[in-house]
mmCIF file of C-alpha atoms in Angstrom:
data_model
loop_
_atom_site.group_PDB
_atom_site.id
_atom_site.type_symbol
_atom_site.label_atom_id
_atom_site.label_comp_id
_atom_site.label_asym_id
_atom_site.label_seq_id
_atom_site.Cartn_x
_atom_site.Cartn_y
_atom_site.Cartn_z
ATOM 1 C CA UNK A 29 44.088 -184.406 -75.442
ATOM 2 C CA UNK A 30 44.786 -180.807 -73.373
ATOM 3 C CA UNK A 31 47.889 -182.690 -71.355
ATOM 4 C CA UNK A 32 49.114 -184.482 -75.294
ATOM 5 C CA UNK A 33 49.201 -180.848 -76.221
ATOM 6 C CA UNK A 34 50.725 -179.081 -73.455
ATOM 7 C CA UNK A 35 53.381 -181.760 -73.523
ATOM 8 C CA UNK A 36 54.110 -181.316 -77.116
ATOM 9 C CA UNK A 37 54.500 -177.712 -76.917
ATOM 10 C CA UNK A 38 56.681 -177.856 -73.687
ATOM 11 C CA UNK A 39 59.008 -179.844 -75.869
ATOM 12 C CA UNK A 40 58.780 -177.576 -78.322
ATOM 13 C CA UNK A 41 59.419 -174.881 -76.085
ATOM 14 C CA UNK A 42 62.616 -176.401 -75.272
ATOM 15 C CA UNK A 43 63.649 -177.063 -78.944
ATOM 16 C CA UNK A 44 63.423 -174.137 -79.793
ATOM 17 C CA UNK A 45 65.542 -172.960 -76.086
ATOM 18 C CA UNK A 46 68.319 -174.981 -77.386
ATOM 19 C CA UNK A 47 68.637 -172.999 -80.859
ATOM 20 C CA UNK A 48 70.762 -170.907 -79.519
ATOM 21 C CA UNK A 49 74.063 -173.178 -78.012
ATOM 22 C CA UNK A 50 73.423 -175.061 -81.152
ATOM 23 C CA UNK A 51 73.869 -172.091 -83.236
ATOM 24 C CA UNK A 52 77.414 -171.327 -80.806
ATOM 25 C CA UNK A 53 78.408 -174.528 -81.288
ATOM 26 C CA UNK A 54 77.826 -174.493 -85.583
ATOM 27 C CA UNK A 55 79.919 -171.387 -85.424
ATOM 28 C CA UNK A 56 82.808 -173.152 -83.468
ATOM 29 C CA UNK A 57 82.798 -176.009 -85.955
ATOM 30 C CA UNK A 58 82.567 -173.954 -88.822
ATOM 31 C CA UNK A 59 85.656 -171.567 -87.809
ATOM 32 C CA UNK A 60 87.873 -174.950 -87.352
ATOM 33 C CA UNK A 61 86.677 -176.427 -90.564
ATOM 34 C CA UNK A 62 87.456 -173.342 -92.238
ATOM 35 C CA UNK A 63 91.087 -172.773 -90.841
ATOM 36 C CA UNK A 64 91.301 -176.689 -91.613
ATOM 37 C CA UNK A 65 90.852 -176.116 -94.836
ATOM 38 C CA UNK A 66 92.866 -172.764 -95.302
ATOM 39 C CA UNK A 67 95.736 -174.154 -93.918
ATOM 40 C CA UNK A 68 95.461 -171.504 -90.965
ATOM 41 C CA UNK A 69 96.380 -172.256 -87.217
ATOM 42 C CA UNK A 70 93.475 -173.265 -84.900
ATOM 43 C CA UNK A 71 91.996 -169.815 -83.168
ATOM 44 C CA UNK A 72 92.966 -169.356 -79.964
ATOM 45 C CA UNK A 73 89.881 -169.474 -78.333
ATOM 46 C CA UNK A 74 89.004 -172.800 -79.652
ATOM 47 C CA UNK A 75 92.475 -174.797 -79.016
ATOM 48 C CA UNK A 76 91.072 -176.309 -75.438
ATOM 49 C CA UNK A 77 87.912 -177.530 -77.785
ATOM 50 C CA UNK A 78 89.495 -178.556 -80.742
ATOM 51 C CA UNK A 79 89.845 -182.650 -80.477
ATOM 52 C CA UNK A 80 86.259 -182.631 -78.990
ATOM 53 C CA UNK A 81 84.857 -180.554 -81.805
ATOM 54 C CA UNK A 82 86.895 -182.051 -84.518
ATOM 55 C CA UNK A 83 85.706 -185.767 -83.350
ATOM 56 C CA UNK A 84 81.497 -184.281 -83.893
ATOM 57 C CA UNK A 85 82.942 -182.353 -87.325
ATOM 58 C CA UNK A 86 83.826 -186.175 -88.464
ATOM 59 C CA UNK A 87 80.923 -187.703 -87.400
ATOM 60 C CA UNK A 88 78.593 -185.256 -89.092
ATOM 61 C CA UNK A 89 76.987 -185.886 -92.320
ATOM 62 C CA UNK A 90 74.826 -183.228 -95.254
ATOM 63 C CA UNK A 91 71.824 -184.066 -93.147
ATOM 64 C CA UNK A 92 73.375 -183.022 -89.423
ATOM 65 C CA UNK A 93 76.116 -180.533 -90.914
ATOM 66 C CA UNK A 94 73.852 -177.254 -90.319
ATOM 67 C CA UNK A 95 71.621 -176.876 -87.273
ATOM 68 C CA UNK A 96 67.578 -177.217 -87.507
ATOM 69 C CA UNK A 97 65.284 -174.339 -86.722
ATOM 70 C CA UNK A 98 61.978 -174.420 -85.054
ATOM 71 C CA UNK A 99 60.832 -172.868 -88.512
ATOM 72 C CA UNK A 100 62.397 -176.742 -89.920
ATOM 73 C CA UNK A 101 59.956 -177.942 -86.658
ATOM 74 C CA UNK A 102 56.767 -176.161 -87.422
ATOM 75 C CA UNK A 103 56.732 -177.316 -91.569
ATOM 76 C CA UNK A 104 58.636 -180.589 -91.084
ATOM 77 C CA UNK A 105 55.735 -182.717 -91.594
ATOM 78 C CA UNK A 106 53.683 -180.656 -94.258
ATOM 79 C CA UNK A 107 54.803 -182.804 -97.183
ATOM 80 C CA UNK A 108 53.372 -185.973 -95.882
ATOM 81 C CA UNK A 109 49.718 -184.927 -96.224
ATOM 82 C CA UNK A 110 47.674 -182.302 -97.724
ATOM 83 C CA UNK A 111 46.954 -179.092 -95.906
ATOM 84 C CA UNK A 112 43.543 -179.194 -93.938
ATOM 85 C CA UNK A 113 42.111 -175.330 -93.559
ATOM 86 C CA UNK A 114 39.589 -174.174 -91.003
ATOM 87 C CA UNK A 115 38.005 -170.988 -92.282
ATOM 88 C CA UNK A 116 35.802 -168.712 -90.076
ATOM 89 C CA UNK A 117 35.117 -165.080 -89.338
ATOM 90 C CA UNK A 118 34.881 -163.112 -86.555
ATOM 91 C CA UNK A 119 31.505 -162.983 -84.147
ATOM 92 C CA UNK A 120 28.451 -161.372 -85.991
ATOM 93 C CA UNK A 121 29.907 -161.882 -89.404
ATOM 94 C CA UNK A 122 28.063 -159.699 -91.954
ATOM 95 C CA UNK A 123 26.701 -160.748 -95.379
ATOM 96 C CA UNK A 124 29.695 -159.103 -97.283
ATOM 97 C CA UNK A 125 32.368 -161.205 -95.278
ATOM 98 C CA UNK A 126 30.130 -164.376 -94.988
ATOM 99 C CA UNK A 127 30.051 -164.096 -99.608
ATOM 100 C CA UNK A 128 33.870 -163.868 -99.184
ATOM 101 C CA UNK A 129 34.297 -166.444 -97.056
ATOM 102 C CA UNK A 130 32.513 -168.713 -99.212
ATOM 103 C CA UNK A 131 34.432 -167.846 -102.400
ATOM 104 C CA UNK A 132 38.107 -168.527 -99.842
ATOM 105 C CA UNK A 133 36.818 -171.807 -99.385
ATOM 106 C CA UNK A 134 36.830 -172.397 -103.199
ATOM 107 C CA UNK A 135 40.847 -170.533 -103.183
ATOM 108 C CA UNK A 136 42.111 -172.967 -100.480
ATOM 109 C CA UNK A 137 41.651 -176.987 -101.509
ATOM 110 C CA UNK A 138 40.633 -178.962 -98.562
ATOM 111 C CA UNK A 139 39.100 -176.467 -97.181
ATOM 112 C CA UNK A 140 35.771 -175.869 -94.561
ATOM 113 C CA UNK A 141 34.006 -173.493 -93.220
ATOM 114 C CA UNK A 142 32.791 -172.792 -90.208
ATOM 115 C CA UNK A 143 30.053 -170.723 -88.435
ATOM 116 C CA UNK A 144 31.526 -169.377 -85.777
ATOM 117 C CA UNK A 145 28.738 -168.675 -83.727
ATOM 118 C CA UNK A 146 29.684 -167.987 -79.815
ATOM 119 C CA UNK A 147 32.955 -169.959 -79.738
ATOM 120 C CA UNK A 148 36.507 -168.419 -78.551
ATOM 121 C CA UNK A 149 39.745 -168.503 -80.208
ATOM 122 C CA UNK A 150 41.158 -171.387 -77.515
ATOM 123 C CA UNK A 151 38.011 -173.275 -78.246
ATOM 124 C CA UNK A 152 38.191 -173.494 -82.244
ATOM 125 C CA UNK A 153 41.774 -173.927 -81.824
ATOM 126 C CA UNK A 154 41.423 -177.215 -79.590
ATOM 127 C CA UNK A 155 38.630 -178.189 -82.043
ATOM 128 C CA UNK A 156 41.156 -177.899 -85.368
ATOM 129 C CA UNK A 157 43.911 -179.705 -82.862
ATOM 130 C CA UNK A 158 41.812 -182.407 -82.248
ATOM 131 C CA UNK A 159 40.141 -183.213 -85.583
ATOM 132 C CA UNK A 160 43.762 -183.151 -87.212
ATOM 133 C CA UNK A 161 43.374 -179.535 -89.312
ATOM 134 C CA UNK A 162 46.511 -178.004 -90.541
ATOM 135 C CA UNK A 163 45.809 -174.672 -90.477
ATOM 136 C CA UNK A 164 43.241 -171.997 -89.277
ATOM 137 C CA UNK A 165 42.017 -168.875 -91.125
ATOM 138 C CA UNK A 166 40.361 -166.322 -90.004
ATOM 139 C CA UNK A 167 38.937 -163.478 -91.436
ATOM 140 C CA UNK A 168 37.927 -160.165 -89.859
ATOM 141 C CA UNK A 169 35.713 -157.039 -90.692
ATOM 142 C CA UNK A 170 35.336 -153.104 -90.458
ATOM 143 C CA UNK A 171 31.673 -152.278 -91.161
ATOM 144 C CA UNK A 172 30.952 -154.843 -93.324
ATOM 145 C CA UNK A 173 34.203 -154.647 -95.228
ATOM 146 C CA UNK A 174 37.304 -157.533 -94.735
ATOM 147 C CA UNK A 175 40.106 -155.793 -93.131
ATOM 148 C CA UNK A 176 42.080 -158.272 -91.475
ATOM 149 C CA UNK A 177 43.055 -162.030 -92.271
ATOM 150 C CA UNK A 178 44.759 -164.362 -89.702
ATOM 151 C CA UNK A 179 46.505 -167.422 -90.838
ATOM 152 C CA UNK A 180 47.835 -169.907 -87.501
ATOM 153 C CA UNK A 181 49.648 -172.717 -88.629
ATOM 154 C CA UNK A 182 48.752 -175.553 -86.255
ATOM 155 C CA UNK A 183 49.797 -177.202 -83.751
ATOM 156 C CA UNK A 184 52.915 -175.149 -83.221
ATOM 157 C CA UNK A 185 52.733 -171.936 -85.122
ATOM 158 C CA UNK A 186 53.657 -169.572 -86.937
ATOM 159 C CA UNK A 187 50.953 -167.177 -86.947
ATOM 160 C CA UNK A 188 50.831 -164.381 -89.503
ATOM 161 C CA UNK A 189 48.849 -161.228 -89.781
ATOM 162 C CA UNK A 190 47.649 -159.904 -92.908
ATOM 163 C CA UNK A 191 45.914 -156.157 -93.297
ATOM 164 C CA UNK A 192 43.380 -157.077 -96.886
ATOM 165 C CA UNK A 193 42.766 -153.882 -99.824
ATOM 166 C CA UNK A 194 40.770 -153.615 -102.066
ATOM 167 C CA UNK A 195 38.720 -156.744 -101.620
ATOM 168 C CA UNK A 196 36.418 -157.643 -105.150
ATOM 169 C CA UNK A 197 34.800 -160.555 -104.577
ATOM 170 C CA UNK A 198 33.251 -163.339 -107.337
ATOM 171 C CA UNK A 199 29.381 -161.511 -106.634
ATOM 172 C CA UNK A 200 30.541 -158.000 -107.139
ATOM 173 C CA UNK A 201 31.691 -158.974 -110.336
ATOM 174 C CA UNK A 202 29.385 -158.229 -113.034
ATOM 175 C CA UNK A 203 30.841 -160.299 -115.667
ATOM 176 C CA UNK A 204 29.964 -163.591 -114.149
ATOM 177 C CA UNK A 205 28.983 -165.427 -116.910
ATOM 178 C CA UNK A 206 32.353 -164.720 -118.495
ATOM 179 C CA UNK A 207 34.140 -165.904 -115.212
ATOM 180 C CA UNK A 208 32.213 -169.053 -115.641
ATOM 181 C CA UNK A 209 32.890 -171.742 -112.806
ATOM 182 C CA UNK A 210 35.664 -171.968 -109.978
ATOM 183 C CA UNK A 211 37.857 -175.296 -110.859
ATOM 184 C CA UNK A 212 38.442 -177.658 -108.135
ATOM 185 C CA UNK A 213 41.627 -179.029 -109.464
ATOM 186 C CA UNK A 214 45.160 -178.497 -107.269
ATOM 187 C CA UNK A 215 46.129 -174.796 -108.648
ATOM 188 C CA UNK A 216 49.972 -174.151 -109.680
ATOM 189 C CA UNK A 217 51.236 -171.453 -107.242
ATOM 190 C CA UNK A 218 53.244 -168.605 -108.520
ATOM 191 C CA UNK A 219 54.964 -166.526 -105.936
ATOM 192 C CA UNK A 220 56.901 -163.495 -106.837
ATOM 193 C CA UNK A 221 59.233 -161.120 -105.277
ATOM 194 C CA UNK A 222 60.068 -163.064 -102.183
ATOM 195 C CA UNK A 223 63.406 -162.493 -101.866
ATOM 196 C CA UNK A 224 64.346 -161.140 -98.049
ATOM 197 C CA UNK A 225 64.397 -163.494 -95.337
ATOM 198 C CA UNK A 226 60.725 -162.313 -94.189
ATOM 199 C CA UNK A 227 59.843 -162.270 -97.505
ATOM 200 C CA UNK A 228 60.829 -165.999 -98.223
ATOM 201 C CA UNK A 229 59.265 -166.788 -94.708
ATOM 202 C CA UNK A 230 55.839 -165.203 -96.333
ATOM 203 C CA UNK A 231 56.100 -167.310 -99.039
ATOM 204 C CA UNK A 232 56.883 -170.258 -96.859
ATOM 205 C CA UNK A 233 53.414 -169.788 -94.614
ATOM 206 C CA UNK A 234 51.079 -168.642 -97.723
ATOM 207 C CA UNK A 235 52.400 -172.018 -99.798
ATOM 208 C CA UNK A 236 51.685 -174.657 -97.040
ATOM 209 C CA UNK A 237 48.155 -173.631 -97.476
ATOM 210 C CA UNK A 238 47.947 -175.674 -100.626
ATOM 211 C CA UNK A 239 48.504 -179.115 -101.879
ATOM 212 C CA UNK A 240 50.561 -180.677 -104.422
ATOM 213 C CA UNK A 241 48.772 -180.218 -108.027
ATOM 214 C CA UNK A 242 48.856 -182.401 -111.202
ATOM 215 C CA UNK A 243 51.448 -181.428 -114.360
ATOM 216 C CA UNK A 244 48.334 -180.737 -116.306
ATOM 217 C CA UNK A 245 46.446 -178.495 -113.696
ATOM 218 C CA UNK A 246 45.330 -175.310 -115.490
ATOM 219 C CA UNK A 247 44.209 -173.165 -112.322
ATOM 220 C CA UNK A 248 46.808 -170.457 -111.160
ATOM 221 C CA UNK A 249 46.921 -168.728 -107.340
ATOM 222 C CA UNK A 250 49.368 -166.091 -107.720
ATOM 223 C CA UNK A 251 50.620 -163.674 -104.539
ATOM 224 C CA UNK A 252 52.743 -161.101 -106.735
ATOM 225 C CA UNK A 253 54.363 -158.531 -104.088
ATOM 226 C CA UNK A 254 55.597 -155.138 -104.751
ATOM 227 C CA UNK A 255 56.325 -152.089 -102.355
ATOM 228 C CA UNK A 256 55.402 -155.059 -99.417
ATOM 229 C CA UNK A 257 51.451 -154.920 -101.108
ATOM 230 C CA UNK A 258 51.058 -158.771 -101.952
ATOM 231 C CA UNK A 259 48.411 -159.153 -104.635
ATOM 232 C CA UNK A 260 46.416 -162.381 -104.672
ATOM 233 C CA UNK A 261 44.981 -163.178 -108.879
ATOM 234 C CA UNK A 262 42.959 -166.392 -109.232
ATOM 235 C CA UNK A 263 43.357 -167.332 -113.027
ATOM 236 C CA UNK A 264 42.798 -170.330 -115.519
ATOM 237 C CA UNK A 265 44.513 -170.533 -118.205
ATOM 238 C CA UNK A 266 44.495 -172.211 -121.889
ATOM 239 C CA UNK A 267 46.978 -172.630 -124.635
ATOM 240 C CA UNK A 268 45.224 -171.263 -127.713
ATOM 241 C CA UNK A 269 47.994 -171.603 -130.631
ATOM 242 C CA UNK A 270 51.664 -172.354 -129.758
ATOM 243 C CA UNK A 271 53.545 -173.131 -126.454
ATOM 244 C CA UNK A 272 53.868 -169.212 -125.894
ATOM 245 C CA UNK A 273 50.314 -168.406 -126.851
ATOM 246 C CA UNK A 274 47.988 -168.635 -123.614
ATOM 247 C CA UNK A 275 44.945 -167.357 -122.770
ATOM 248 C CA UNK A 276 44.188 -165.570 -119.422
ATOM 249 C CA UNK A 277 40.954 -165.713 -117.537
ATOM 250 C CA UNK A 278 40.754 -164.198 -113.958
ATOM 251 C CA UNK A 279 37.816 -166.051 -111.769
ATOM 252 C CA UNK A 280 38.415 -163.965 -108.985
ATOM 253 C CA UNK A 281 38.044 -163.108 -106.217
ATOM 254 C CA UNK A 282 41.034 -160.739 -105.905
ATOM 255 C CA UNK A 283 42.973 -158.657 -102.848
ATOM 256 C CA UNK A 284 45.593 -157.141 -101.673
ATOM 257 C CA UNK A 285 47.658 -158.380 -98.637
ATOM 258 C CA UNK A 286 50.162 -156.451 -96.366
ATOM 259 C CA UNK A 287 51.836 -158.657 -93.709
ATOM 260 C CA UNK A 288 51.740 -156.596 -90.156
ATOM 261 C CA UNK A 289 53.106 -159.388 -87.867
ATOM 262 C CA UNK A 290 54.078 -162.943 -87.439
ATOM 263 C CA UNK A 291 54.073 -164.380 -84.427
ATOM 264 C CA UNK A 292 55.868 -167.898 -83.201
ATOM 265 C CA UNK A 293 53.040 -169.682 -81.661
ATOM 266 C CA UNK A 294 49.314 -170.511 -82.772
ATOM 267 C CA UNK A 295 46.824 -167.316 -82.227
ATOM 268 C CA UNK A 296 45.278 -168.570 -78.950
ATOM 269 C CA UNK A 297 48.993 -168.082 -77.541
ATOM 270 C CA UNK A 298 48.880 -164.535 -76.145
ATOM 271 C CA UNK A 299 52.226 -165.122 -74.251
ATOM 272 C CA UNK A 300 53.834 -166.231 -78.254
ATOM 273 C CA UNK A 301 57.059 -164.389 -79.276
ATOM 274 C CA UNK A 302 56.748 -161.625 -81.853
ATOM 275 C CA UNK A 303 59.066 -162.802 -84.934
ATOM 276 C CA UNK A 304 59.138 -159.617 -86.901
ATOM 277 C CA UNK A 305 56.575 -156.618 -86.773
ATOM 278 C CA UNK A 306 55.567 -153.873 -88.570
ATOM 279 C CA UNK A 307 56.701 -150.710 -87.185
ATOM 280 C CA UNK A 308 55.118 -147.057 -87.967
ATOM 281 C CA UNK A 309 58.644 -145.714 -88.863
ATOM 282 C CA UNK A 310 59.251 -148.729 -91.385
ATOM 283 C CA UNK A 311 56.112 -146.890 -93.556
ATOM 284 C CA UNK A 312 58.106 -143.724 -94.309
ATOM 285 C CA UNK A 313 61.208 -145.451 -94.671
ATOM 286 C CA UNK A 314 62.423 -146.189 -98.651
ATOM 287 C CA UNK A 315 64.948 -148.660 -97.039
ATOM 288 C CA UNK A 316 62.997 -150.531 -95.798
ATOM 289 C CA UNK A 317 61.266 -153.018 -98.491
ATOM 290 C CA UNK A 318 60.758 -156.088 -96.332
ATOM 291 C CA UNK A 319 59.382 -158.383 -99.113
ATOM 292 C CA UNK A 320 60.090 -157.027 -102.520
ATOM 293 C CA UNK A 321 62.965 -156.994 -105.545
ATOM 294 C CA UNK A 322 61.427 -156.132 -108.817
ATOM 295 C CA UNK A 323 57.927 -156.996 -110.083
ATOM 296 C CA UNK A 324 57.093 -158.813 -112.499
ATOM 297 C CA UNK A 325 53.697 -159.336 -113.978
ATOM 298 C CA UNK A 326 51.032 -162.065 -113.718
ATOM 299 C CA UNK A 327 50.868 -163.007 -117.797
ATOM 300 C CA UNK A 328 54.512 -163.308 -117.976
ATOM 301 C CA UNK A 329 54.900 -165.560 -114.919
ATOM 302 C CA UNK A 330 52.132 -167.786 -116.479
ATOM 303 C CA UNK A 331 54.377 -167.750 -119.912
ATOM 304 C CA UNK A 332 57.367 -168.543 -118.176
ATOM 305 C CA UNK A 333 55.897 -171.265 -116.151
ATOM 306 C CA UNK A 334 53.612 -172.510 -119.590
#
């Protein structure tokens, strides 16, 4: 199993090395394709390459046109089966993060939980790697209150960092009875605000953590972002009168999310390249929104989508 996996990330590795000539070599095509089509003379630079290029640009099809990405690599599987989540905490977990831990594992379908006990990263790594789990969460605390939440994609990566607010968990809710149950069906996702290229890469890692649901599902996740604060709702809904009559009931729990770092390999990876981090001058910065466009609430999503 170790030399399967070193193997498979060495040809990852070089994947992902060869990103770069391919993207050279899409640019070259695409220049001659567009002066092809303009009615424009071949660019100089690309005269002593034209016949060979012009020979791939006719063998190409929609599929081979535009270059993959490792990011194509690391999700190019995750429609063929249903995400499988490891969830666990770090060492000496307290009661607080062991009761929110327990109400993830209801958030995330297909879903288990683990004590973590004594056990390293590399170890519960090669345990998810060789028992065929999708992903691996794990949560961290601050005197007995969740700060941090890890999410490694597995086997390849990405791995993204989360910073967790104003955490309110199903027991410190005193309206329980109201709440009633957590449904086990397949929950619609609704994710707003998305619209940068981290942003839709966000979206891209929080999404593969659940499967497919049914038409008729009537549990909602939502991760609503605004000013780079995602906020994670847990609702069911109903349809009391007409089609744009619906009912809103929040199960909880509920959290905020800020994204501090994403990283290209799986968290045992020290040596992983940094994608994209969160610097101290990006806080001050009005610029610099790396998620957001405008918000939009949670009850008009759920009418839109009802």
């Amino acid at each position: 199993m170790l030399r399967r996996n070193v193997r498979l990330r060495r040809e990852y590795l070089y994947r992902k090395s060869l990103e770069g000539k391919e993207r050279l070599l899409y640019e070259k095509k695409r220049k001659i394709k567009q002066a092809l089509e303009e009615g424009k003379p071949i660019p100089t630079e690309l005269r002593n390459e034209d016949a060979a290029l012009r020979q791939e640009i006719d063998l190409e099809d929609d599929r081979t046109a535009v270059p993959r990405s490792t990011i194509d690599d690391e999700y190019a599987n995750a429609s063929d089966r249903d995400p499988k989540i490891l969830l666990t905490t770090s060492h000496d977990p307290s009661a607080p993060l062991k009761q929110f831990v327990k109400e993830l594992k209801f958030v995330f379908p297909n879903s288990q939980r683990m004590n973590r006990g004594g056990q390293v990263i590399s170890e519960i790594v090669e345990t998810c790697r060789s028992h065929d789990f999708t992903d691996l969460i794990l949560v961290y605390e601050h005197r007995g209150v969740p700060d941090k939440i890890v999410i490694s994609h597995l086997p390849f990566g990405p791995t993204a960092y989360f910073q967790i607010l104003n955490v309110v968990t199903r027991h410190d809710n005193k309206d329980k009875k109201e709440m009633g149950t957590v449904s086990e069906a397949y929950p619609h996702l609704i994710l707003n605000n998305f619209s940068t290229k981290i942003g839709e890469r966000t979206a891209t890692i929080l999404k593969h953590l659940f499967p497919v649901p049914k038409p008729d599902s009537k549990r909602i996740i939502t991760f609503a972002n605004q000013s780079d604060y995602i906020s994670f709702r847990h609702h069911v809904y109903r349809q009391s009168g007409g089609p744009k009559s619906i009912d809103l009931k929040e199960v909880g729990p509920r959290f905020e999310l800020r994204l501090y770092q994403i990283k290209l390999g799986t968290i045992d990876q020290e040596e992983a390249q940094t994608e994209w981090v969160l610097r101290s001058f990006m806080n001050t910065s009005k610029k610099q929104k790396v998620l957001v466009g405008d918000f939009v609430s949670t009850y008009e999503l759920v009418r839109q989508v009802g």
